[in-house]
Short mmCIF file of C-alpha atoms and ligand atoms in Angstrom, two decimals:
data_model
loop_
_atom_site.label_atom_id
_atom_site.label_comp_id
_atom_site.label_asym_id
_atom_site.label_seq_id
_atom_site.Cartn_x
_atom_site.Cartn_y
_atom_site.Cartn_z
CA MET A 1 -0.01 -0.01 0.08
CA ASP A 2 3.02 2.31 0.63
CA LEU A 3 4.01 2.06 -2.83
CA LEU A 4 0.58 2.94 -4.04
CA ALA A 5 0.44 5.99 -1.53
CA GLN A 6 3.56 7.22 -2.94
CA SER A 7 1.94 7.30 -6.29
CA VAL A 8 -0.86 9.68 -5.09
CA PRO A 9 0.82 12.94 -6.40
CA ILE A 10 1.62 11.45 -9.74
CA LEU A 11 -2.13 10.10 -10.01
CA LEU A 12 -3.43 13.58 -9.24
CA LYS A 13 -1.06 14.97 -11.92
CA GLY A 14 -2.37 12.45 -14.32
CA MET A 15 -5.93 13.21 -13.45
CA ALA A 16 -5.19 17.01 -13.97
CA ILE A 17 -3.94 16.20 -17.55
CA THR A 18 -6.95 14.14 -18.25
CA ILE A 19 -9.28 16.84 -17.22
CA PHE A 20 -7.31 19.33 -19.19
CA LEU A 21 -7.40 17.34 -22.25
CA GLY A 22 -10.92 16.71 -21.98
CA VAL A 23 -12.10 20.20 -21.30
CA THR A 24 -9.83 21.86 -23.69
CA SER A 25 -10.72 19.54 -26.56
CA PHE A 26 -14.51 19.92 -25.70
CA VAL A 27 -14.38 23.78 -25.83
CA LEU A 28 -12.46 23.81 -29.12
CA GLY A 29 -14.70 21.08 -30.60
CA PHE A 30 -17.78 22.78 -29.57
CA TRP A 31 -16.90 25.76 -31.59
CA LEU A 32 -15.56 23.75 -34.46
CA GLY A 33 -18.66 21.64 -34.34
CA GLY A 34 -20.96 24.71 -34.48
CA LEU A 35 -19.16 25.92 -37.58
CA ILE A 36 -19.41 22.56 -39.36
CA ALA A 37 -23.05 22.34 -38.42
CA LEU A 38 -23.50 25.81 -40.00
CA ALA A 39 -21.73 24.44 -43.20
CA ARG A 40 -23.82 21.50 -43.11
CA ILE A 41 -27.07 23.35 -43.21
CA SER A 42 -25.83 26.04 -45.57
CA ARG A 43 -27.22 26.53 -49.03
CA PHE A 44 -23.78 26.36 -50.51
CA ALA A 45 -23.48 22.80 -51.97
CA LEU A 46 -19.61 22.97 -51.51
CA LEU A 47 -19.65 23.89 -47.96
CA LYS A 48 -22.28 21.32 -47.33
CA ALA A 49 -20.36 18.60 -48.95
CA LEU A 50 -17.27 19.31 -47.22
CA ALA A 51 -19.06 19.02 -44.01
CA ILE A 52 -20.66 15.73 -44.88
CA VAL A 53 -17.41 14.27 -45.77
CA TYR A 54 -15.54 15.63 -42.58
CA VAL A 55 -18.23 14.19 -40.42
CA SER A 56 -18.25 10.80 -42.27
CA VAL A 57 -14.45 10.51 -41.97
CA PHE A 58 -14.04 11.50 -38.41
CA ARG A 59 -17.03 9.40 -37.19
CA GLY A 60 -16.16 6.39 -39.57
CA THR A 61 -12.50 5.80 -38.47
CA PRO A 62 -11.22 4.69 -35.15
CA LEU A 63 -10.19 7.42 -32.70
CA LEU A 64 -6.93 5.50 -32.13
CA ILE A 65 -6.01 5.66 -35.68
CA GLN A 66 -6.67 9.35 -35.86
CA ILE A 67 -4.56 9.93 -32.86
CA MET A 68 -1.46 7.95 -34.13
CA LEU A 69 -1.83 9.56 -37.60
CA VAL A 70 -1.88 13.09 -36.23
CA TYR A 71 1.12 12.29 -33.71
CA PHE A 72 3.25 9.89 -35.93
CA GLY A 73 2.03 11.00 -39.46
CA LEU A 74 2.23 14.73 -39.36
CA PRO A 75 6.01 14.74 -38.50
CA GLN A 76 6.38 13.14 -41.92
CA LEU A 77 4.73 16.22 -43.52
CA GLY A 78 7.28 18.35 -41.58
CA ILE A 79 4.62 19.28 -38.77
CA GLN A 80 6.08 18.37 -35.40
CA LEU A 81 3.60 18.45 -32.54
CA SER A 82 4.46 17.50 -28.88
CA PRO A 83 2.15 14.91 -27.44
CA VAL A 84 -0.44 17.05 -25.57
CA PRO A 85 -1.11 19.39 -28.34
CA SER A 86 -1.32 16.59 -30.94
CA ALA A 87 -3.74 14.85 -28.69
CA ILE A 88 -5.92 17.90 -28.15
CA LEU A 89 -5.90 18.53 -31.88
CA THR A 90 -7.23 14.91 -32.51
CA PHE A 91 -9.67 14.95 -29.85
CA THR A 92 -10.93 18.50 -31.24
CA LEU A 93 -11.39 17.37 -34.57
CA TYR A 94 -12.88 14.14 -33.57
CA SER A 95 -15.56 15.47 -31.19
CA ALA A 96 -16.33 18.39 -33.56
CA ALA A 97 -17.67 15.83 -35.78
CA TYR A 98 -20.01 14.43 -33.25
CA LEU A 99 -21.03 17.67 -31.79
CA SER A 100 -21.80 19.22 -35.35
CA GLU A 101 -24.42 16.35 -35.54
CA ASN A 102 -25.85 17.16 -32.18
CA PHE A 103 -26.06 20.81 -33.18
CA ARG A 104 -27.71 20.12 -36.62
CA GLY A 105 -30.28 17.79 -34.79
CA GLY A 106 -31.08 20.79 -32.48
CA ILE A 107 -31.24 23.16 -35.31
CA LEU A 108 -33.55 20.90 -37.39
CA ALA A 109 -35.80 20.38 -34.35
CA VAL A 110 -36.54 24.19 -34.03
CA GLU A 111 -39.97 24.69 -35.39
CA LYS A 112 -40.32 25.97 -38.87
CA GLY A 113 -42.65 28.80 -37.70
CA GLN A 114 -39.65 30.18 -35.75
CA TRP A 115 -37.63 30.96 -38.91
CA GLU A 116 -40.88 32.11 -40.47
CA ALA A 117 -41.66 34.69 -37.68
CA ALA A 118 -38.16 36.01 -37.77
CA GLY A 119 -38.01 35.98 -41.57
CA SER A 120 -41.23 37.77 -41.76
CA MET A 121 -40.22 40.53 -40.05
CA GLY A 122 -37.19 41.09 -42.29
CA MET A 123 -34.48 39.46 -40.10
CA THR A 124 -31.45 38.39 -41.91
CA TYR A 125 -30.39 34.69 -41.97
CA SER A 126 -27.42 35.10 -39.49
CA ARG A 127 -29.31 37.06 -36.98
CA THR A 128 -32.27 34.59 -37.20
CA LEU A 129 -29.70 31.86 -36.37
CA ARG A 130 -28.05 33.80 -33.50
CA ARG A 131 -31.11 35.37 -31.88
CA VAL A 132 -33.93 32.76 -32.57
CA VAL A 133 -32.55 29.39 -33.73
CA PHE A 134 -29.41 28.88 -31.73
CA PRO A 135 -30.78 29.57 -28.32
CA GLN A 136 -33.61 26.99 -28.87
CA ALA A 137 -31.25 24.48 -30.79
CA LEU A 138 -28.77 24.57 -27.93
CA ARG A 139 -31.46 23.78 -25.40
CA ILE A 140 -32.60 20.88 -27.41
CA ALA A 141 -29.17 19.58 -27.93
CA THR A 142 -27.96 19.83 -24.33
CA PRO A 143 -28.47 16.14 -23.18
CA ALA A 144 -26.75 14.91 -26.53
CA ILE A 145 -23.82 17.43 -26.03
CA GLY A 146 -23.52 16.41 -22.22
CA ASN A 147 -23.09 12.87 -23.22
CA ARG A 148 -20.61 13.80 -25.73
CA PHE A 149 -18.61 15.39 -22.99
CA ILE A 150 -18.63 12.50 -20.83
CA ALA A 151 -17.72 10.03 -23.57
CA LEU A 152 -14.62 12.45 -24.62
CA MET A 153 -13.48 12.43 -21.05
CA LYS A 154 -12.99 8.55 -21.37
CA ASP A 155 -11.78 8.86 -24.89
CA THR A 156 -8.89 10.84 -23.71
CA SER A 157 -7.40 7.59 -22.12
CA LEU A 158 -6.24 6.88 -25.68
CA ALA A 159 -3.79 9.59 -25.57
CA SER A 160 -1.69 7.41 -23.32
CA VAL A 161 -0.39 5.62 -26.48
CA VAL A 162 1.30 8.92 -27.79
CA THR A 163 3.16 9.11 -24.45
CA VAL A 164 0.85 11.77 -23.07
CA VAL A 165 1.19 11.32 -19.25
CA GLU A 166 -2.60 11.39 -18.45
CA LEU A 167 -4.38 9.07 -15.93
CA THR A 168 -4.44 5.86 -17.96
CA ARG A 169 -0.51 6.13 -18.63
CA VAL A 170 0.14 6.94 -15.09
CA ALA A 171 -1.87 3.98 -13.82
CA GLU A 172 0.09 1.89 -16.25
CA SER A 173 3.41 3.03 -15.07
CA VAL A 174 2.60 2.65 -11.45
CA GLY A 175 1.17 -0.67 -12.15
CA SER A 176 4.50 -1.76 -13.88
CA SER A 177 6.76 -0.25 -11.34
CA THR A 178 4.77 -1.57 -8.32
CA PHE A 179 3.38 -4.79 -10.03
CA ARG A 180 -0.13 -3.67 -8.26
CA TYR A 181 -1.87 -3.59 -11.63
CA VAL A 182 -5.28 -4.37 -10.10
CA GLU A 183 -5.13 -1.39 -7.54
CA ALA A 184 -3.52 0.99 -10.06
CA PHE A 185 -6.33 0.35 -12.70
CA VAL A 186 -9.13 0.26 -10.29
CA VAL A 187 -8.00 3.54 -8.73
CA ALA A 188 -7.59 5.14 -12.38
CA GLY A 189 -10.97 3.87 -13.31
CA ALA A 190 -12.44 5.32 -10.18
CA VAL A 191 -11.16 8.73 -10.95
CA TYR A 192 -12.76 8.80 -14.40
CA TRP A 193 -15.89 7.60 -12.82
CA LEU A 194 -15.63 10.54 -10.35
CA ILE A 195 -14.85 13.07 -13.00
CA ASN A 196 -17.73 11.84 -15.01
CA SER A 197 -20.16 11.77 -12.07
CA VAL A 198 -19.50 15.40 -11.46
CA LEU A 199 -20.20 16.13 -15.15
CA SER A 200 -23.36 14.25 -15.06
CA VAL A 201 -24.50 16.25 -12.13
CA GLY A 202 -23.72 19.49 -13.93
CA GLN A 203 -25.42 18.24 -16.86
CA GLU A 204 -28.56 17.52 -14.94
CA LEU A 205 -28.49 20.80 -13.28
CA LEU A 206 -28.00 22.44 -16.78
CA GLU A 207 -30.87 20.68 -18.27
CA ARG A 208 -33.10 21.55 -15.32
CA ARG A 209 -32.34 25.10 -15.63
CA MET A 210 -32.78 25.25 -19.39
CA GLY A 211 -36.11 23.50 -18.77
CA ARG A 212 -37.14 26.47 -16.60
CA ALA A 213 -35.82 29.04 -18.77
CA TYR A 214 -38.95 29.11 -21.05
CA ALA A 215 -41.56 29.25 -18.22
CA MET B 1 -56.14 56.76 -56.75
CA THR B 2 -52.43 58.05 -56.33
CA SER B 3 -49.76 55.61 -55.56
CA ASP B 4 -49.61 57.10 -52.03
CA ASP B 5 -53.02 55.58 -51.39
CA VAL B 6 -51.88 52.20 -52.14
CA ALA B 7 -50.29 49.93 -49.43
CA ILE B 8 -49.86 46.90 -51.39
CA HIS B 9 -50.17 46.08 -54.93
CA ALA B 10 -49.86 42.53 -56.14
CA GLN B 11 -50.18 41.85 -59.90
CA GLY B 12 -50.33 38.41 -61.66
CA LEU B 13 -49.24 36.36 -58.82
CA HIS B 14 -48.72 32.71 -59.80
CA LYS B 15 -47.50 29.88 -57.12
CA SER B 16 -47.12 26.20 -57.78
CA PHE B 17 -45.73 23.65 -55.40
CA GLY B 18 -44.60 20.96 -57.62
CA ASP B 19 -47.44 20.09 -60.03
CA LEU B 20 -49.97 21.71 -57.77
CA GLU B 21 -50.95 25.31 -58.96
CA VAL B 22 -52.13 27.04 -55.91
CA LEU B 23 -52.28 30.68 -57.23
CA LYS B 24 -53.48 31.27 -60.64
CA SER B 25 -52.92 34.85 -61.45
CA VAL B 26 -53.97 36.82 -58.61
CA ASP B 27 -54.27 40.52 -58.54
CA LEU B 28 -54.80 42.38 -55.26
CA THR B 29 -54.46 45.97 -54.39
CA VAL B 30 -54.87 47.22 -50.78
CA ARG B 31 -55.34 50.73 -50.13
CA THR B 32 -53.80 52.58 -47.09
CA GLY B 33 -56.09 52.29 -43.95
CA GLU B 34 -58.20 49.67 -45.73
CA VAL B 35 -59.18 46.34 -44.14
CA VAL B 36 -59.55 43.40 -46.55
CA VAL B 37 -60.90 40.14 -45.50
CA ILE B 38 -60.03 37.02 -47.41
CA MET B 39 -62.46 34.20 -47.28
CA GLY B 40 -62.82 30.88 -49.07
CA PRO B 41 -62.84 27.18 -48.67
CA SER B 42 -59.77 25.20 -47.43
CA GLY B 43 -56.83 24.90 -50.04
CA ALA B 44 -58.20 27.92 -52.06
CA GLY B 45 -54.76 29.40 -51.57
CA LYS B 46 -55.39 32.17 -48.94
CA THR B 47 -52.34 31.30 -46.78
CA THR B 48 -50.27 31.07 -49.70
CA LEU B 49 -51.38 34.52 -50.98
CA LEU B 50 -50.71 36.09 -47.71
CA ARG B 51 -47.17 34.31 -47.38
CA CYS B 52 -46.44 35.62 -51.04
CA LEU B 53 -47.44 39.16 -49.97
CA ASN B 54 -44.91 39.00 -47.30
CA LEU B 55 -42.41 37.26 -49.74
CA LEU B 56 -42.18 34.48 -47.11
CA GLU B 57 -43.04 32.37 -50.07
CA GLU B 58 -41.61 33.76 -53.42
CA PRO B 59 -44.25 33.75 -56.21
CA ASP B 60 -43.19 32.09 -59.53
CA ALA B 61 -44.49 35.05 -61.33
CA GLY B 62 -46.14 38.35 -61.04
CA SER B 63 -44.86 41.47 -58.88
CA ILE B 64 -45.37 42.74 -55.64
CA THR B 65 -45.27 46.48 -54.79
CA VAL B 66 -45.25 47.83 -51.25
CA ARG B 67 -44.86 51.67 -50.82
CA GLY B 68 -43.28 52.15 -54.35
CA ARG B 69 -40.70 49.33 -53.81
CA THR B 70 -41.34 46.46 -56.35
CA VAL B 71 -40.18 42.87 -56.41
CA ASN B 72 -40.56 41.25 -59.66
CA CYS B 73 -40.87 37.58 -59.37
CA ALA B 74 -39.40 36.83 -62.87
CA GLY B 75 -36.02 38.54 -62.27
CA PRO B 76 -32.60 36.97 -61.12
CA ARG B 77 -33.24 35.07 -57.65
CA HIS B 78 -30.14 35.34 -55.63
CA SER B 79 -28.53 38.87 -55.96
CA ARG B 80 -27.72 40.63 -52.88
CA ASN B 81 -29.77 43.75 -53.91
CA ARG B 82 -32.88 41.41 -54.15
CA ARG B 83 -32.58 39.95 -50.83
CA ARG B 84 -32.36 43.49 -49.36
CA LEU B 85 -35.28 44.47 -51.33
CA ILE B 86 -37.20 41.33 -50.06
CA ARG B 87 -36.18 41.95 -46.47
CA ASP B 88 -37.38 45.64 -46.90
CA ILE B 89 -40.71 44.44 -47.99
CA ARG B 90 -40.89 41.98 -45.22
CA VAL B 91 -40.31 44.67 -42.65
CA ARG B 92 -43.23 46.82 -44.10
CA THR B 93 -45.62 43.70 -44.08
CA ALA B 94 -46.02 42.20 -40.70
CA MET B 95 -47.28 38.68 -40.27
CA VAL B 96 -49.64 37.36 -37.50
CA PHE B 97 -49.79 33.54 -37.72
CA GLN B 98 -52.41 31.04 -36.94
CA GLN B 99 -49.93 29.36 -34.50
CA PHE B 100 -48.81 32.62 -33.00
CA ASN B 101 -44.95 31.64 -33.58
CA LEU B 102 -43.86 33.69 -30.65
CA PHE B 103 -40.12 33.17 -29.62
CA PRO B 104 -40.51 30.89 -26.58
CA HIS B 105 -37.09 31.77 -25.06
CA MET B 106 -38.01 35.34 -24.85
CA THR B 107 -40.39 37.15 -22.66
CA ALA B 108 -43.59 38.80 -23.92
CA LEU B 109 -41.74 42.20 -24.06
CA GLN B 110 -38.64 40.72 -25.60
CA ASN B 111 -40.65 39.33 -28.34
CA VAL B 112 -42.22 42.70 -28.96
CA ILE B 113 -38.77 44.68 -29.02
CA GLU B 114 -36.75 42.02 -30.78
CA GLY B 115 -37.71 43.39 -34.37
CA PRO B 116 -37.31 46.94 -33.52
CA ILE B 117 -33.80 46.48 -31.98
CA HIS B 118 -32.38 43.66 -34.32
CA VAL B 119 -34.14 44.67 -37.58
CA ARG B 120 -34.95 48.31 -37.25
CA ARG B 121 -31.86 49.12 -35.26
CA LEU B 122 -33.72 51.36 -32.86
CA PRO B 123 -31.96 52.21 -29.68
CA ARG B 124 -32.94 49.75 -27.01
CA PRO B 125 -34.46 52.18 -24.42
CA TYR B 126 -36.60 53.55 -27.16
CA ALA B 127 -37.70 50.19 -28.13
CA ILE B 128 -38.64 49.23 -24.72
CA GLU B 129 -40.53 52.27 -24.33
CA VAL B 130 -42.52 51.65 -27.50
CA GLY B 131 -42.91 47.96 -26.56
CA GLU B 132 -44.51 48.68 -23.22
CA ARG B 133 -47.01 50.98 -24.89
CA LEU B 134 -47.85 48.36 -27.44
CA LEU B 135 -48.33 45.85 -24.73
CA ALA B 136 -50.79 48.01 -22.94
CA ARG B 137 -52.52 48.63 -26.19
CA VAL B 138 -53.35 44.74 -26.41
CA GLY B 139 -54.05 44.93 -22.55
CA LEU B 140 -50.94 42.88 -21.44
CA THR B 141 -49.00 45.27 -19.49
CA ASP B 142 -48.95 42.75 -16.51
CA LYS B 143 -47.61 40.07 -18.70
CA ARG B 144 -44.54 41.99 -19.74
CA ASP B 145 -41.92 39.56 -18.25
CA GLU B 146 -43.79 36.32 -18.85
CA HIS B 147 -42.56 33.83 -21.41
CA PRO B 148 -44.99 32.56 -23.92
CA ALA B 149 -45.38 29.27 -22.09
CA ARG B 150 -47.22 30.98 -19.42
CA LEU B 151 -49.66 32.82 -21.54
CA SER B 152 -53.11 31.55 -22.67
CA GLY B 153 -53.60 31.37 -26.47
CA GLY B 154 -55.46 34.51 -26.64
CA GLN B 155 -52.67 36.31 -24.72
CA LYS B 156 -50.06 34.82 -27.11
CA GLN B 157 -51.76 36.00 -30.03
CA ARG B 158 -52.34 39.40 -28.49
CA VAL B 159 -48.40 39.57 -27.99
CA ALA B 160 -47.96 38.59 -31.42
CA ILE B 161 -50.17 41.55 -32.53
CA ALA B 162 -47.93 43.92 -30.57
CA ARG B 163 -44.92 42.35 -31.99
CA ALA B 164 -46.30 43.03 -35.48
CA LEU B 165 -47.16 46.53 -34.57
CA ALA B 166 -43.66 47.04 -33.35
CA MET B 167 -42.41 47.01 -36.78
CA GLU B 168 -44.45 49.94 -37.67
CA PRO B 169 -45.54 48.10 -40.83
CA GLU B 170 -47.48 49.39 -43.83
CA VAL B 171 -49.78 46.59 -43.44
CA ILE B 172 -50.37 43.55 -41.15
CA LEU B 173 -51.27 40.30 -42.60
CA PHE B 174 -53.30 37.92 -40.43
CA ASP B 175 -53.56 34.28 -41.24
CA GLU B 176 -56.58 32.91 -39.37
CA PRO B 177 -55.66 34.58 -35.95
CA THR B 178 -58.15 32.90 -34.06
CA SER B 179 -58.41 29.47 -35.52
CA ALA B 180 -55.92 27.82 -33.11
CA LEU B 181 -58.01 29.31 -29.97
CA ASP B 182 -60.68 28.00 -27.91
CA PRO B 183 -63.96 29.97 -28.72
CA GLU B 184 -63.95 31.69 -25.46
CA LEU B 185 -60.57 33.24 -26.22
CA ARG B 186 -61.35 34.43 -29.56
CA ALA B 187 -63.21 37.59 -28.65
CA GLU B 188 -60.27 39.25 -26.93
CA VAL B 189 -58.11 38.80 -30.06
CA LEU B 190 -60.90 39.91 -32.40
CA GLN B 191 -61.48 42.88 -30.29
CA ALA B 192 -57.83 43.85 -30.50
CA ILE B 193 -57.90 43.58 -34.28
CA LYS B 194 -60.99 45.73 -34.42
CA ASN B 195 -59.26 48.45 -32.26
CA LEU B 196 -56.52 48.45 -34.92
CA ALA B 197 -58.93 48.96 -37.56
CA ALA B 198 -60.47 51.90 -35.66
CA HIS B 199 -57.08 53.37 -35.64
CA GLY B 200 -56.80 53.11 -39.34
CA MET B 201 -54.28 50.39 -39.60
CA THR B 202 -54.09 48.62 -42.91
CA MET B 203 -54.78 44.90 -42.62
CA VAL B 204 -55.25 41.80 -44.86
CA ILE B 205 -57.06 39.19 -42.71
CA VAL B 206 -57.86 35.66 -43.62
CA THR B 207 -60.67 34.61 -41.24
CA HIS B 208 -63.81 32.27 -41.03
CA GLU B 209 -65.44 34.51 -38.46
CA ILE B 210 -68.34 35.86 -40.44
CA ALA B 211 -69.68 38.36 -37.75
CA PHE B 212 -66.28 39.69 -37.28
CA ALA B 213 -65.68 40.11 -40.98
CA ARG B 214 -69.02 41.82 -41.39
CA GLU B 215 -68.04 44.43 -39.00
CA VAL B 216 -64.46 45.01 -39.60
CA ALA B 217 -64.00 44.75 -43.33
CA ASP B 218 -64.04 47.41 -45.76
CA ARG B 219 -63.78 44.76 -48.50
CA VAL B 220 -64.27 41.01 -48.77
CA VAL B 221 -62.15 38.90 -51.16
CA PHE B 222 -63.34 35.45 -51.93
CA MET B 223 -60.82 33.03 -53.10
CA ASP B 224 -61.41 29.56 -54.56
CA LYS B 225 -58.96 27.18 -56.35
CA GLY B 226 -56.24 29.73 -56.77
CA TYR B 227 -58.26 32.51 -58.12
CA ILE B 228 -60.11 35.47 -56.57
CA LEU B 229 -63.69 35.05 -57.49
CA GLU B 230 -65.22 38.11 -56.12
CA GLU B 231 -64.43 41.23 -54.36
CA GLN B 232 -67.27 43.00 -52.66
CA SER B 233 -68.25 45.26 -49.82
CA PRO B 234 -69.08 43.05 -46.78
CA SER B 235 -72.96 44.25 -46.87
CA VAL B 236 -73.13 42.81 -50.48
CA PHE B 237 -70.96 39.95 -50.00
CA PHE B 238 -72.93 38.34 -47.02
CA SER B 239 -76.48 39.59 -47.82
CA ASN B 240 -76.56 39.04 -51.52
CA PRO B 241 -73.72 37.15 -52.89
CA ALA B 242 -73.86 36.86 -56.82
CA ASN B 243 -71.83 33.81 -57.05
CA THR B 244 -73.28 30.41 -56.20
CA ARG B 245 -69.99 29.11 -54.94
CA ILE B 246 -69.96 32.03 -52.34
CA ARG B 247 -73.67 31.18 -51.51
CA SER B 248 -72.98 27.57 -50.80
CA PHE B 249 -69.73 28.38 -48.98
CA LEU B 250 -71.60 30.90 -46.78
CA ARG B 251 -74.41 28.38 -46.07
CA LEU B 252 -71.87 25.80 -44.84
CA MET B 253 -69.97 28.25 -42.65
CA SER B 254 -73.14 29.45 -40.80
CA ASP B 255 -74.43 25.96 -40.53
CA SER B 256 -71.33 24.34 -38.95
CA GLY B 257 -68.71 26.93 -38.40
CA PRO B 258 -65.29 26.32 -40.08
CA HIS B 259 -65.21 22.76 -41.17
CA PRO B 260 -62.63 22.52 -43.87
CA GLU B 261 -63.37 19.07 -44.62
CA LEU B 262 -67.04 19.92 -45.36
CA GLU B 263 -66.17 23.11 -47.37
CA GLU B 264 -64.21 21.09 -49.90
CA ALA B 265 -67.01 18.76 -50.61
CA SER B 266 -69.37 21.52 -51.63
N1 LIG C 1 -45.21 24.42 -48.82
C1 LIG C 1 -46.16 23.62 -49.47
N2 LIG C 1 -45.80 22.53 -50.20
C2 LIG C 1 -46.74 21.91 -50.90
N3 LIG C 1 -48.04 22.37 -50.99
C3 LIG C 1 -48.34 23.30 -50.29
C4 LIG C 1 -47.44 24.07 -49.53
N4 LIG C 1 -48.29 24.99 -48.96
C5 LIG C 1 -49.58 24.92 -49.37
N5 LIG C 1 -49.65 23.87 -50.22
C6 LIG C 1 -50.92 23.28 -50.85
O1 LIG C 1 -51.41 24.42 -51.41
C7 LIG C 1 -52.83 24.56 -51.43
C8 LIG C 1 -53.37 25.80 -50.90
O2 LIG C 1 -52.89 26.02 -49.54
P1 LIG C 1 -53.16 27.07 -48.70
O3 LIG C 1 -52.58 26.82 -47.26
O4 LIG C 1 -52.78 28.52 -49.21
O5 LIG C 1 -54.73 27.06 -48.55
P2 LIG C 1 -55.70 27.99 -47.60
O6 LIG C 1 -56.60 28.63 -48.47
O7 LIG C 1 -54.94 28.72 -46.76
O8 LIG C 1 -56.49 26.76 -46.76
P3 LIG C 1 -56.90 26.76 -45.32
O9 LIG C 1 -58.07 27.28 -45.25
O10 LIG C 1 -57.19 25.18 -44.89
O11 LIG C 1 -55.93 27.23 -44.42
C9 LIG C 1 -53.18 23.29 -50.57
O12 LIG C 1 -53.62 22.15 -51.34
C10 LIG C 1 -51.81 22.84 -49.81
O13 LIG C 1 -51.84 21.62 -49.50
MG1 LIG C 2 -54.66 28.67 -44.51
#
């Protein structure tokens, strides 16, 4: 137990990196996903096609391959990224694909009458999106977006394969240096679970608040 | 009639959805201050005509002039100038929808000031002042900060009327403003519209409410199968209609109230 107790600081550090990876990629992916959703519903065929291909590629290939491709492949093209930025880049691109579909679903679920009410008073397309459609779409998509966040938190464990010293990698090294694999991975798993429990509660509160907002 | 007296002039409007020809050469002129009621059986094209007047629907052919600004529907579709012209006409022709279409994430007042602030670019404090005055005008001062979810249907529609007024439009277009309401809530909305008429507001109203139409209309337009069959003063239209289609339509209406499925059978 002593050996494991000694590992607490490094486990905490791993947890911090995991949270950093998850939150940063989620925030960046949120905005990128928004832009992709806009392209997807745009009336410009080229933008629309690009968005469709983007989503299809990033959803249709394993995240692990994307991670390795970015980390090991980009240097071949002369782009050298250290492990953490390269992982964040991949997670951002990957979650943007999913989030864009959540946004699109939310936008499509907004009643046609809302577009018409805004349009009939001479509101421009972009202003209608910002003032009328997005606020409602976001509310509709909140549960799906929350689930995405939680899934992403777990997906960050794949960053361990490109030497990012996040929770999973820490657990692995603690396990191999102490030969207490069971404890190391159970603790790491418990920490993921804890982080996501906090996120779930946050999601719950947010959904409840959004439910009240219209009344 | 000088052009100053004309609020809307629509000429030769055609509109098809796929193979279905819904408007077949419709001409309509609405003078400033005039209240035009449009009646007709279900599927006649009444809603489509209103939506075309606001350019929410673009006619396939014809032209629409509002206050000297003309959109010609044969012209090129997607130029920047054309979009601006269309928006300009939409600002001047406010719509009141059967389903209200209030913005659910905004309060009553926010609904009313949305257009003034974000379309007409009025300063916020001024827009709020005007918005409060308009809510008072439809009797909803105390609902200022309620979201639509907390309002009755009649109250929602009155907010929608205030929202339309806030655009200071040339004309307000109403599409069956009381059809989605329980009978006991209709009177308050009809009263609000009558008040606007008394103040000289130009309006085009699609409605099945015969008593209301009789009282408020300067002219009744009867549509059937994509055509305007008849334009009459309400006294002639309701008491002594020339057309047999109108006679049977009115008979059905007074027998059974608005019953779209029956009307079509006539
Ligand atoms: N967007 C659309 N796409 C296809 N068909 C449409 C569309 N809008 C209307 N129509 C059809 O056009 C015809 C006329 O519709 P419209 O809504 O203008 O009739 P209306 O006179 O308002 O009828 P009601 O009294 O039932 O409201 C109908 O047959 C309708 O099904
Ligand atoms: Mg209709």
